[in-house]
Coordinates of C-alpha atoms in Angstrom, one line a residue:
Chain A
X666 CA 8.2 10.1 25.6
X667 CA 10.9 7.7 26.9
X668 CA 13.3 4.9 25.7
X669 CA 12.7 1.3 26.8
X670 CA 14.8 -1.5 25.2
X671 CA 11.8 -4.0 25.4
X672 CA 8.4 -4.3 27.0
X673 CA 6.2 -7.1 25.8
X674 CA 2.9 -5.0 26.7
X675 CA 3.6 -2.6 24.1
X676 CA 4.2 -5.5 21.5
X677 CA 1.7 -7.9 22.4
X678 CA -0.5 -7.4 19.2
X679 CA 2.5 -8.0 16.9
X680 CA 3.6 -10.8 19.0
X681 CA 0.3 -12.6 18.7
X682 CA 0.0 -12.0 15.1
X683 CA 3.4 -13.6 14.5
X684 CA 2.2 -16.5 16.7
X685 CA -0.9 -16.8 14.4
X686 CA 1.2 -17.2 11.5
X687 CA 3.3 -19.8 13.1
X688 CA 0.3 -21.8 14.2
X689 CA -1.5 -21.5 10.6
X690 CA 2.0 -22.7 9.1
X691 CA 2.1 -25.8 11.6
X692 CA -1.2 -26.6 10.6
X693 CA -0.9 -26.4 7.1
X694 CA 2.2 -28.5 7.1
X695 CA 0.4 -31.2 9.1
X696 CA -3.2 -31.0 7.6
X697 CA -2.1 -32.6 4.1
X698 CA -0.7 -35.9 5.5
X699 CA -3.7 -36.1 7.8
X700 CA -6.0 -35.9 4.8
X701 CA -4.2 -38.4 3.0
X702 CA -4.2 -40.6 5.8
X703 CA -8.0 -40.3 6.4
X704 CA -8.3 -41.1 2.9
X705 CA -10.1 -37.8 2.0
X706 CA -10.6 -37.1 -1.8
X707 CA -7.9 -34.9 -3.3
X708 CA -10.1 -33.6 -5.9
X709 CA -11.9 -30.3 -6.1
X710 CA -14.4 -31.5 -3.2
X711 CA -11.3 -32.1 -0.9
X712 CA -9.7 -28.5 -2.0
X713 CA -13.1 -26.9 -1.1
X714 CA -13.3 -28.5 2.5
X715 CA -9.6 -27.6 3.1
X716 CA -10.4 -24.1 1.9
X717 CA -13.4 -23.7 4.3
X718 CA -11.5 -24.9 7.1
X719 CA -8.5 -22.6 6.4
X720 CA -10.8 -19.4 6.2
X721 CA -12.2 -20.3 9.6
X722 CA -8.9 -20.7 10.9
X723 CA -7.7 -17.5 9.5
X724 CA -10.8 -15.5 10.4
X725 CA -11.1 -16.4 13.9
X726 CA -7.3 -16.2 14.5
X727 CA -7.5 -12.8 13.1
X728 CA -10.2 -11.5 15.2
X729 CA -8.4 -12.9 18.3
X730 CA -5.6 -10.9 17.4
X731 CA -7.7 -7.9 16.7
X732 CA -8.8 -8.2 20.4
X733 CA -5.5 -8.4 21.7
X734 CA -4.4 -5.6 19.8
X735 CA -7.5 -3.5 21.1
X736 CA -6.9 -4.5 24.6
X737 CA -3.2 -4.0 25.0
X738 CA -3.3 -0.8 22.8
X739 CA -6.0 0.7 25.1
X740 CA -4.0 -0.3 28.2
X741 CA -0.9 1.3 27.0
X742 CA -2.5 4.3 25.3
X743 CA -1.2 6.6 28.2
X744 CA 2.3 6.2 27.4
X745 CA 4.4 6.9 24.0
X746 CA 7.8 5.0 24.1
X747 CA 10.4 4.0 21.7
X748 CA 11.5 0.6 21.6
X749 CA 14.4 -1.7 20.6
X750 CA 17.0 0.8 20.3
X751 CA 15.2 3.5 18.3
X752 CA 13.5 0.8 15.9
X753 CA 9.7 1.2 16.6
X754 CA 7.4 3.6 18.4
X755 CA 4.6 2.0 20.5
X756 CA 1.8 3.3 23.0
X757 CA -0.2 6.3 22.5
X758 CA -2.9 6.5 19.6
X759 CA -0.8 4.1 17.3
X760 CA -3.4 1.2 18.0
X761 CA -6.1 3.1 15.9
X762 CA -4.0 2.7 12.9
X763 CA -3.0 -1.0 13.7
X764 CA -6.6 -1.7 14.2
X765 CA -7.6 0.1 10.9
X766 CA -5.3 -2.2 9.2
X767 CA -6.2 -5.5 10.8
X768 CA -9.9 -4.3 10.1
X769 CA -9.0 -4.2 6.4
X770 CA -7.4 -7.5 6.6
X771 CA -10.6 -9.1 8.4
X772 CA -12.6 -7.9 5.7
X773 CA -10.3 -9.2 3.0
X774 CA -10.4 -12.7 4.7
X775 CA -14.0 -12.6 5.0
X776 CA -14.2 -11.8 1.0
X777 CA -11.8 -14.4 0.4
X778 CA -13.6 -17.1 1.9
X779 CA -16.1 -16.8 -1.1
X780 CA -13.3 -15.8 -3.7
X781 CA -10.8 -19.0 -3.0
X782 CA -13.9 -21.1 -3.2
X783 CA -15.2 -20.1 -6.6
X784 CA -11.8 -19.7 -8.0
X785 CA -10.3 -23.0 -6.5
X786 CA -7.3 -21.3 -4.9
X787 CA -5.4 -23.0 -2.2
X788 CA -6.6 -20.9 0.6
X789 CA -4.1 -21.5 3.4
X790 CA -1.1 -20.1 1.3
X791 CA -3.2 -17.2 0.5
X792 CA -3.9 -16.3 4.1
X793 CA -0.6 -16.9 5.2
X794 CA 0.9 -14.4 2.5
X795 CA -2.1 -11.9 3.5
X796 CA -1.0 -12.1 7.3
X797 CA 2.6 -11.5 6.4
X798 CA 1.6 -8.4 4.5
X799 CA -0.5 -7.3 7.3
X800 CA 2.4 -7.8 9.8
X801 CA 4.6 -5.8 7.4
X802 CA 1.9 -2.8 7.4
X803 CA 1.7 -2.8 11.0
X804 CA 5.4 -2.7 11.6
X805 CA 5.7 0.1 9.0
X806 CA 3.5 2.5 10.6
X807 CA 5.5 2.0 13.8
X808 CA 8.9 2.4 12.2
X809 CA 11.2 4.9 13.5
X810 CA 14.2 4.0 11.7
X811 CA 15.1 3.9 8.0
X812 CA 16.4 0.2 8.0
X813 CA 13.0 -0.7 9.7
X814 CA 11.1 1.4 7.2
X815 CA 12.8 -0.5 4.4
X816 CA 12.4 -3.9 5.9
X817 CA 8.8 -3.2 6.6
X818 CA 7.8 -1.8 3.2
X819 CA 9.4 -5.1 1.8
X820 CA 7.7 -7.1 4.2
X821 CA 4.4 -5.6 3.2
X822 CA 5.1 -5.8 -0.6
X823 CA 6.9 -9.1 -1.3
X824 CA 3.9 -11.3 -0.1
X825 CA 1.5 -9.2 -2.3
X826 CA 3.6 -9.6 -5.5
X827 CA 3.1 -13.3 -4.7
X828 CA -0.4 -13.2 -3.8
X829 CA -1.3 -11.3 -7.3
X830 CA 0.6 -14.2 -9.1
X831 CA -0.9 -16.8 -7.0
X832 CA -3.6 -17.7 -9.7
X833 CA -1.1 -19.9 -11.6
X834 CA -3.6 -20.9 -14.4
X835 CA -4.1 -17.2 -15.5
X836 CA -1.4 -15.5 -17.6
X837 CA -3.1 -12.1 -16.7
X838 CA -2.5 -12.5 -13.1
X839 CA 1.0 -13.4 -13.7
X840 CA 1.6 -10.6 -16.0
X841 CA 0.3 -8.1 -13.3
X842 CA 2.5 -9.7 -10.6
X843 CA 5.7 -9.4 -12.7
X844 CA 4.7 -5.8 -13.5
X845 CA 4.0 -5.0 -9.8
X846 CA 7.4 -6.8 -8.7
X847 CA 9.5 -5.2 -11.2
X848 CA 8.3 -1.4 -10.6
X849 CA 8.2 -2.2 -7.0
X850 CA 11.8 -3.3 -7.0
X851 CA 12.6 -0.3 -9.2
X852 CA 10.8 2.2 -6.6
X853 CA 12.7 0.5 -3.7
X854 CA 16.0 1.3 -5.4
X855 CA 15.1 4.9 -5.6
X856 CA 14.0 4.6 -1.9
X857 CA 17.3 2.9 -1.0
X858 CA 19.5 5.6 -2.8
X859 CA 17.5 8.3 -1.0
X860 CA 18.1 6.6 2.3
X861 CA 21.8 6.2 1.5
X862 CA 22.4 9.9 0.6
X863 CA 20.5 11.0 3.8
X864 CA 22.7 8.5 5.8
X865 CA 25.8 9.9 4.2
X866 CA 25.2 13.5 5.0
X867 CA 23.9 12.6 8.6
X868 CA 25.5 9.5 9.8
X869 CA 22.5 8.0 11.4
X870 CA 19.4 6.2 10.2
X871 CA 17.2 7.1 13.0
X872 CA 14.5 9.4 11.3
X873 CA 14.5 12.1 14.1
X874 CA 18.1 12.4 14.1
X875 CA 18.2 12.7 10.3
X876 CA 15.7 15.1 10.4
X877 CA 17.1 17.2 13.1
X878 CA 20.4 17.3 11.4
X879 CA 18.9 18.4 8.1
X880 CA 20.3 21.9 7.8
X881 CA 19.0 23.6 4.7
X882 CA 19.8 27.1 5.7
X883 CA 23.1 27.1 4.1
X884 CA 23.3 25.8 0.7
X885 CA 26.5 23.7 0.3
X886 CA 27.2 20.2 -0.8
X887 CA 25.9 18.3 2.1
X888 CA 22.5 20.2 1.9
X889 CA 22.6 19.5 -1.8
X890 CA 22.9 15.5 -1.1
X891 CA 20.3 15.7 1.6
X892 CA 17.8 17.6 -0.7
X893 CA 18.4 14.9 -3.3
X894 CA 18.0 12.1 -0.7
X895 CA 14.7 13.4 0.4
X896 CA 13.4 13.7 -3.2
X897 CA 14.4 10.2 -3.8
X898 CA 12.6 8.9 -0.6
X899 CA 9.8 10.8 -1.7
X900 CA 9.7 9.1 -5.2
X901 CA 10.2 5.7 -3.7
X902 CA 7.5 6.2 -1.5
X903 CA 5.1 7.8 -4.4
X904 CA 5.3 4.7 -6.2
X905 CA 3.8 2.8 -3.3
X906 CA 0.8 5.1 -3.2
X907 CA 0.8 5.5 -6.6
X908 CA 0.9 9.4 -7.3
X909 CA 1.4 10.5 -10.9
X910 CA 4.0 10.0 -12.7
X911 CA 4.5 7.0 -10.5
X912 CA 1.3 5.3 -11.0
X913 CA 1.7 3.3 -14.3
X914 CA 1.5 -0.1 -12.6
X915 CA -1.8 0.7 -10.6
X916 CA -4.3 0.0 -13.3
X917 CA -2.8 -3.2 -14.6
X918 CA -2.0 -4.5 -11.4
X919 CA -5.5 -3.7 -9.8
X920 CA -7.2 -5.5 -12.9
X921 CA -5.3 -8.5 -13.0
X922 CA -5.1 -9.5 -9.1
X923 CA -7.9 -11.3 -7.3
X924 CA -10.6 -8.8 -6.1
X925 CA -10.1 -9.3 -2.5
X926 CA -6.4 -8.7 -2.9
X927 CA -6.8 -5.7 -5.0
X928 CA -9.1 -4.4 -2.2
X929 CA -6.7 -5.1 0.6
X930 CA -3.7 -3.7 -1.2
X931 CA -5.6 -0.5 -2.3
X932 CA -6.2 0.3 1.3
X933 CA -3.6 -1.1 3.6
X934 CA -0.5 -0.3 1.6
X935 CA -1.8 3.2 0.7
X936 CA -2.5 3.8 4.4
X937 CA 0.6 2.5 5.9
X938 CA 2.8 4.2 3.1
X939 CA 1.1 7.7 3.7
X940 CA 1.9 7.3 7.4
X941 CA 5.4 6.7 6.7
X942 CA 5.5 9.9 4.2
X943 CA 3.9 11.9 6.9
X944 CA 6.4 10.6 9.5
X945 CA 9.3 11.7 7.4
X946 CA 8.0 14.9 5.6
X947 CA 5.5 16.4 8.1
X948 CA 7.9 16.3 11.0
X949 CA 10.5 18.5 9.3
X950 CA 10.3 21.8 11.0
X951 CA 12.0 23.9 8.4
X952 CA 13.5 23.4 5.1
X953 CA 14.9 27.2 5.3
X954 CA 14.4 28.7 2.0
X955 CA 13.5 25.5 0.5
X956 CA 10.2 25.4 2.4
X957 CA 8.1 26.8 -0.6
X958 CA 10.0 24.3 -2.8
X959 CA 8.7 21.1 -1.1
X960 CA 5.5 22.7 -0.6
X961 CA 5.3 23.2 -4.2
X962 CA 6.4 19.7 -5.1
X963 CA 3.9 18.1 -2.9
X964 CA 1.0 20.5 -4.3
X965 CA 2.3 19.6 -8.2
X966 CA 2.5 16.0 -7.9
X967 CA -0.7 15.7 -6.0
X968 CA -2.9 18.1 -8.1
X969 CA -1.5 16.2 -11.3
X970 CA -2.7 13.0 -9.8
X971 CA -6.1 14.3 -8.7
X972 CA -6.5 15.9 -12.4
X973 CA -5.2 12.6 -14.1
X974 CA -6.9 10.0 -12.0
X975 CA -10.3 11.6 -12.3
X976 CA -10.1 12.4 -15.9
X977 CA -8.8 8.8 -17.0
X978 CA -11.4 7.3 -14.8
X979 CA -14.2 8.8 -17.0
X980 CA -13.7 6.6 -20.0
X981 CA -13.2 3.2 -18.2
X982 CA -15.5 0.4 -19.0
X983 CA -14.0 -1.9 -16.5
X984 CA -15.2 -1.3 -13.0
X985 CA -11.9 -2.5 -11.3
X986 CA -9.8 -0.4 -13.7
X987 CA -12.4 2.5 -12.9
X988 CA -11.7 1.9 -9.1
X989 CA -7.9 1.9 -9.6
X990 CA -8.0 5.2 -11.3
X991 CA -10.2 6.5 -8.6
X992 CA -7.8 5.2 -6.1
X993 CA -5.0 7.0 -7.8
X994 CA -7.2 10.2 -7.6
X995 CA -7.8 9.3 -3.8
X996 CA -4.1 9.3 -3.1
X997 CA -4.1 12.5 -4.8
X998 CA -6.4 14.1 -2.3
X999 CA -4.4 12.8 0.7
X1000 CA -1.3 14.2 -0.8
X1001 CA -3.0 17.6 -1.5
X1002 CA -3.3 18.1 2.4
X1003 CA 0.5 17.8 2.8
X1004 CA 0.9 20.8 0.5
X1005 CA -0.1 23.8 2.9
X1006 CA 2.9 22.6 5.5
X1007 CA 0.9 24.5 8.2
X1008 CA -1.2 23.4 11.2
X1009 CA 0.9 20.4 10.7
X1010 CA -0.9 18.3 13.5
X1011 CA -4.3 19.0 11.8
X1012 CA -3.1 18.3 8.5
X1013 CA -1.9 14.8 9.5
X1014 CA -5.0 14.3 11.2
X1015 CA -7.0 14.9 8.1
X1016 CA -4.8 12.7 5.9
X1017 CA -5.1 9.6 8.5
X1018 CA -8.8 10.2 8.8
X1019 CA -9.1 10.2 5.1
X1020 CA -7.0 7.0 4.7
X1021 CA -9.1 5.1 7.5
X1022 CA -12.6 6.3 5.9
X1023 CA -11.1 5.0 2.5
X1024 CA -10.7 1.7 4.1
X1025 CA -14.3 1.2 4.6
X1026 CA -15.5 2.8 1.4
X1027 CA -13.0 0.8 -1.1
X1028 CA -13.6 -2.5 0.7
X1029 CA -17.4 -2.1 0.2
X1030 CA -16.9 -1.2 -3.5
X1031 CA -14.6 -4.4 -4.2
X1032 CA -16.7 -6.6 -1.9
X1033 CA -19.9 -6.3 -4.0
X1034 CA -17.6 -7.3 -7.1
X1035 CA -16.6 -10.3 -5.0
X1036 CA -20.2 -11.2 -4.1
X1037 CA -21.1 -11.2 -7.8
X1038 CA -18.3 -13.1 -9.1
X1039 CA -19.2 -16.4 -10.8
X1040 CA -16.9 -19.4 -11.4
X1041 CA -16.7 -19.0 -15.0
X1042 CA -17.2 -15.2 -15.1
X1043 CA -15.7 -12.4 -13.4
X1044 CA -18.1 -9.6 -12.6
X1045 CA -15.9 -6.6 -13.8
X1046 CA -17.1 -4.5 -16.4
X1047 CA -20.1 -2.1 -16.8
X1048 CA -22.1 -4.4 -18.9
X1049 CA -21.8 -7.1 -16.3
X1050 CA -23.5 -4.7 -13.8
X1051 CA -26.3 -3.7 -16.0
X1052 CA -29.7 -4.1 -14.4
X1053 CA -28.3 -6.1 -11.5
X1054 CA -30.4 -4.2 -9.1
X1055 CA -33.6 -6.3 -10.0
X1056 CA -32.2 -9.6 -9.4
X1057 CA -29.7 -8.5 -6.3
X1058 CA -31.0 -5.3 -4.7
X1059 CA -29.0 -5.8 -1.8
X1060 CA -25.8 -6.0 -3.5
X1061 CA -26.7 -3.0 -5.7
X1062 CA -27.5 -0.9 -2.5
X1063 CA -24.3 -1.5 -1.2
X1064 CA -22.4 -0.7 -4.3
X1065 CA -24.5 2.7 -4.3
X1066 CA -23.4 3.7 -0.7
X1067 CA -19.8 3.0 -1.7
X1068 CA -20.1 5.1 -4.7
X1069 CA -21.7 7.9 -2.8
X1070 CA -18.8 7.8 -0.4
X1071 CA -16.0 7.5 -2.9
X1072 CA -17.6 10.6 -4.7
X1073 CA -17.8 12.3 -1.5
X1074 CA -21.5 13.2 -1.0
X1075 CA -23.0 14.0 2.4
X1076 CA -24.2 11.1 4.5
X1077 CA -21.1 9.0 4.1
X1078 CA -17.3 9.1 5.4
X1079 CA -16.1 10.2 2.1
X1080 CA -17.8 13.5 2.4
X1081 CA -16.2 14.3 5.9
X1082 CA -12.8 13.3 4.7
X1083 CA -12.9 15.6 1.7
X1084 CA -14.2 18.5 3.6
X1085 CA -11.2 17.9 5.9
X1086 CA -8.7 18.2 3.2
X1087 CA -10.4 21.1 1.9
X1088 CA -10.4 23.0 5.2
X1089 CA -6.6 22.2 5.5
X1090 CA -6.2 23.9 1.9
X1091 CA -8.0 26.8 2.8
X1092 CA -6.3 27.4 6.0
X1093 CA -3.0 27.2 4.1
X1094 CA -4.3 30.0 1.7
X1095 CA -4.1 27.6 -1.2
X1096 CA -7.4 29.1 -2.9
X1097 CA -6.6 27.9 -6.8
X1098 CA -5.5 24.5 -5.7
X1099 CA -8.8 24.1 -3.7
X1100 CA -11.0 25.1 -6.6
X1101 CA -9.2 23.0 -9.0
X1102 CA -9.4 19.9 -6.8
X1103 CA -13.1 20.6 -6.1
X1104 CA -13.8 21.1 -9.8
X1105 CA -12.2 17.7 -10.5
X1106 CA -14.3 16.0 -7.6
X1107 CA -17.4 17.2 -9.7
X1108 CA -16.0 15.5 -12.6
X1109 CA -15.5 12.4 -10.5
X1110 CA -19.2 12.6 -9.8
X1111 CA -20.1 11.5 -13.2
X1112 CA -18.3 8.0 -13.4
X1113 CA -19.4 7.3 -9.8
X1114 CA -22.9 8.0 -10.6
X1115 CA -22.8 6.2 -13.9
X1116 CA -22.3 2.9 -12.0
X1117 CA -25.5 3.6 -9.9
X1118 CA -27.3 4.6 -13.0
X1119 CA -26.3 1.4 -14.9
X1120 CA -27.2 -0.7 -12.0
X1121 CA -30.8 0.8 -11.6
X1122 CA -31.8 2.0 -14.9
X1123 CA -30.2 0.1 -17.6
X1124 CA -31.8 -3.4 -18.9
X1125 CA -29.5 -6.2 -18.8
X1126 CA -28.1 -7.6 -22.4
X1127 CA -28.3 -11.1 -21.7
X1128 CA -30.1 -12.8 -18.5
X1129 CA -28.3 -12.5 -15.4
X1130 CA -27.0 -16.0 -14.4
X1131 CA -27.3 -17.2 -10.9
X1132 CA -24.3 -16.5 -8.8
X1133 CA -22.6 -19.4 -6.7
X1134 CA -24.1 -20.0 -3.4
X1135 CA -20.6 -20.8 -1.8
X1136 CA -19.9 -19.0 1.4
X1137 CA -22.2 -16.0 0.8
X1138 CA -22.7 -15.4 4.3
X1139 CA -19.0 -14.1 5.2
X1140 CA -19.3 -11.7 2.3
X1141 CA -22.5 -10.3 3.6
X1142 CA -20.9 -9.9 7.0
X1143 CA -18.1 -7.9 5.5
X1144 CA -20.4 -5.8 3.2
X1145 CA -22.6 -4.9 6.2
X1146 CA -19.7 -4.1 8.4
X1147 CA -17.9 -1.9 5.6
X1148 CA -21.3 -0.1 4.9
X1149 CA -21.9 0.3 8.7
X1150 CA -18.4 2.2 9.0
X1151 CA -19.0 4.3 6.0
X1152 CA -22.5 5.4 7.3
X1153 CA -21.8 5.8 11.0
X1154 CA -18.4 7.6 10.5
X1155 CA -19.9 9.7 7.9
X1156 CA -22.7 10.7 10.4
X1157 CA -20.7 10.6 13.6
X1158 CA -17.2 11.6 12.6
X1159 CA -15.8 12.9 15.6
X1160 CA -14.6 9.9 17.7
X1161 CA -12.5 8.8 14.5
X1162 CA -11.4 12.4 14.3
X1163 CA -10.2 12.3 17.8
X1164 CA -8.4 9.0 17.4
X1165 CA -6.7 10.2 14.1
X1166 CA -5.5 13.2 16.2
X1167 CA -4.1 10.8 19.0
X1168 CA -2.4 8.9 16.1
X1169 CA -1.2 12.2 14.5
X1170 CA 0.6 13.1 17.7
X1171 CA 2.5 10.0 17.6
X1172 CA 4.1 10.7 14.3
X1173 CA 5.9 13.7 15.5
Chain B
X1409 CA 29.5 20.6 11.0
X1410 CA 27.5 20.0 7.8
X1411 CA 30.2 21.9 5.8
X1412 CA 33.1 19.8 7.1
X1413 CA 30.9 16.4 6.1
X1414 CA 30.0 18.1 2.9
X1415 CA 33.7 18.7 2.1
X1416 CA 34.7 15.3 3.3
X1417 CA 31.9 13.5 1.2
X1418 CA 33.0 15.3 -2.1
X1419 CA 36.5 15.6 -1.1
X1420 CA 39.3 13.5 -2.3
X1421 CA 38.0 9.7 -2.4
X1422 CA 34.4 10.7 -2.0
X1423 CA 33.7 12.3 -5.3
X1424 CA 35.2 8.9 -6.8
X1425 CA 33.0 6.8 -5.1
X1426 CA 29.9 8.7 -5.4
X1427 CA 30.6 8.7 -9.2
X1428 CA 31.1 5.0 -9.3
X1429 CA 27.8 4.6 -7.5
X1430 CA 25.9 6.9 -9.6
X1431 CA 27.3 5.3 -12.9
X1432 CA 26.3 1.8 -11.8
X1433 CA 22.8 3.1 -10.4
X1434 CA 22.4 4.6 -14.0
X1435 CA 23.5 1.3 -15.6
X1436 CA 20.8 -0.4 -13.6
X1437 CA 18.0 2.2 -14.5
X1438 CA 19.0 1.8 -18.1
X1439 CA 18.9 -1.9 -18.1
X1440 CA 15.5 -1.5 -16.5
X1441 CA 14.3 0.6 -19.0
X1442 CA 15.8 -0.5 -22.5
X1443 CA 16.2 -4.3 -22.3
X1444 CA 13.2 -6.0 -23.4
X1445 CA 13.1 -9.3 -21.5
X1446 CA 11.8 -9.7 -17.9
X1447 CA 15.1 -11.4 -16.7
X1448 CA 17.1 -8.3 -17.9
X1449 CA 14.8 -6.0 -16.2
X1450 CA 15.4 -7.9 -13.0
X1451 CA 19.0 -7.9 -13.3
X1452 CA 18.9 -4.1 -13.7
X1453 CA 17.0 -3.8 -10.4
X1454 CA 19.5 -5.9 -8.7
X1455 CA 22.2 -3.7 -10.2
X1456 CA 20.4 -0.6 -8.6
X1457 CA 20.4 -2.3 -5.5
X1458 CA 24.1 -3.2 -5.4
X1459 CA 25.1 0.4 -6.5
X1460 CA 23.2 1.6 -3.2
X1461 CA 25.0 -1.2 -1.1
X1462 CA 28.4 0.3 -2.3
X1463 CA 27.2 3.8 -1.2
X1464 CA 26.2 2.5 2.1
X1465 CA 29.4 0.9 2.7
X1466 CA 31.4 3.8 1.7
X1467 CA 29.3 6.0 4.1
X1468 CA 29.7 3.7 7.0
X1469 CA 33.1 3.9 6.5
X1470 CA 33.2 7.5 6.4
X1471 CA 31.0 8.0 9.7
X1472 CA 32.8 5.3 11.4
X1473 CA 29.6 3.5 12.6
X1474 CA 27.9 0.2 11.5
X1475 CA 24.5 1.2 10.6
X1476 CA 25.3 1.5 6.8
X1477 CA 26.8 -1.9 6.8
X1478 CA 23.8 -3.3 8.7
X1479 CA 21.4 -1.8 6.1
X1480 CA 23.4 -3.0 3.2
X1481 CA 23.1 -6.7 4.7
X1482 CA 19.4 -6.4 5.1
X1483 CA 19.4 -5.2 1.4
X1484 CA 21.2 -8.4 0.3
X1485 CA 18.5 -10.6 2.0
X1486 CA 15.7 -8.7 0.7
X1487 CA 17.0 -8.8 -2.8
X1488 CA 17.5 -12.5 -2.6
X1489 CA 13.7 -12.7 -1.7
X1490 CA 12.5 -10.5 -4.4
X1491 CA 14.5 -12.6 -7.0
X1492 CA 13.1 -15.7 -5.5
X1493 CA 9.5 -14.5 -5.9
X1494 CA 10.2 -12.8 -9.3
X1495 CA 11.9 -15.8 -10.9
X1496 CA 8.9 -18.1 -9.7
X1497 CA 6.5 -15.9 -11.4
X1498 CA 8.8 -15.6 -14.8
X1499 CA 9.2 -19.3 -14.8
X1500 CA 5.4 -19.6 -14.5
X1501 CA 4.8 -17.3 -17.3
X1502 CA 7.3 -18.8 -19.2
X1503 CA 5.5 -22.2 -19.0
X1504 CA 2.3 -20.7 -20.1
X1505 CA 3.3 -18.4 -22.8
X1506 CA 6.7 -19.7 -24.1
X1507 CA 8.3 -16.5 -24.1
X1508 CA 9.8 -13.8 -21.4
X1509 CA 10.0 -10.9 -24.0
X1510 CA 8.2 -7.8 -22.7
X1511 CA 6.1 -7.0 -25.8
X1512 CA 4.1 -10.2 -25.0
X1513 CA 3.1 -8.7 -21.6
X1514 CA 2.1 -5.3 -22.6
X1515 CA -1.4 -6.2 -23.9
X1516 CA -3.3 -4.4 -20.9
X1517 CA -3.6 -0.6 -21.8
X1518 CA -5.1 2.6 -20.8

């Protein structure tokens, strides 16, 4: 590992993403005057046409950016360097994580092509905010410095606050947006207080220096302040991944936001924030006598999260709300792997594998809801899904795959992820924790399977109306891509495990 | 090393600064939790961030480097962005419902 000030080869992906954002902004700035000049109608057909164009621009641009990320990431995979005066790491296996995040964004754009048409949302604003958020997430997983961690976290979150509130005509969306913004600001206050205490005791903002100069063997005022700082940093990040008791915003925000946005933020924000938690907490070699304390903290919060998420999801009638509680529970499983604090590199690998697999399966579940959305009616509750399999067998099959994977049943990626987590728990000799977590994943089977039962075996209460025919193609592409990832990674997980290990090596 | 820094932090001036920071931060948290309008909650968040700024500037002076001051400048910028988005959402909500009281916006439950 060596330090270079700047080498464009390592940053080409990010540079191309920024270039895409600039190009799309310029296109949007000049498109409206051109439309007026050419006398295109400014009513809803005009908006539809502009939305379609915007989806094409954003989709093709993002695919080009993904290719650039892949090519340059692969070319620089042999080296591991630190750029810009200890600000960002680059090279090595990092490109796997960036590709996973961009994959999530591409799936979200494919779904949004339909969603923005059926809901009449100005699409270009929407895609620009999504791309800014993606840039923040991509920077966040590479951050080496608390300043960059804070900036990237906010760059990831603030566009999502705006995205949630973008449906101006809906009070529910505005309510979700303001809740998310206020609690997000509240949590970054705690994160910053923690960072300031860590800076105060060590005199540096670079994560590695801070970790190295933490000295918990002697308990004095400075060690006390650092411990408080670490706990506050953990609280600030736990808000973002929605661990209980910092989860209060999750169900409301997931329900009120547009479905593709919910899908994107549930996976991308979670993966990126977990990468940061791992970077800070898994690279601490010793807490001295406090080693068991931090292990207990992780175990307590994560186990509480698993228990709470899975139990409350049992009684939900709204599928989006049920998926929100299930996403809380999945954050708990990912956090559980942190508890043992042994075999660290394999623990990190298990969490990252789970995070990447979670992208595919959660995108699939929300994608089916986007597919079934009608202009006048959202498809959100279990009632809306009753008997859907007879009319839309394809969508029902996709939903079934997603539910199997989320429940952790064998031919899907969720199974492999859960097995990895439980192996880590058993190797850390945390048998009781493992048994409780296993019991609650059996409880979770009920509400996942319930969705399949409702779709295949119940009669619809009213006749199922036809869905709109707008842009069904892109949604099908995203659904089949996500289903392919879920099944292929579930049957042949070893390549992804190898990549996750490469990425895990980067975080130390 | 850690001992001397610890003594220095909690020494003559340090204990005073950190007390002020913690009091400001707690006032911010209390404002966020107990005032029942959206704008007051936003102000509470701002107060928390400014308490952190004070802390960072004190520590930057203590350690004789500029990183803390850089971070506090960044916090100003990010707080301004957050307020811009937040006020836009609040104004939109006010137009639609005619109130910014928190009770109106707690209909989604459990």
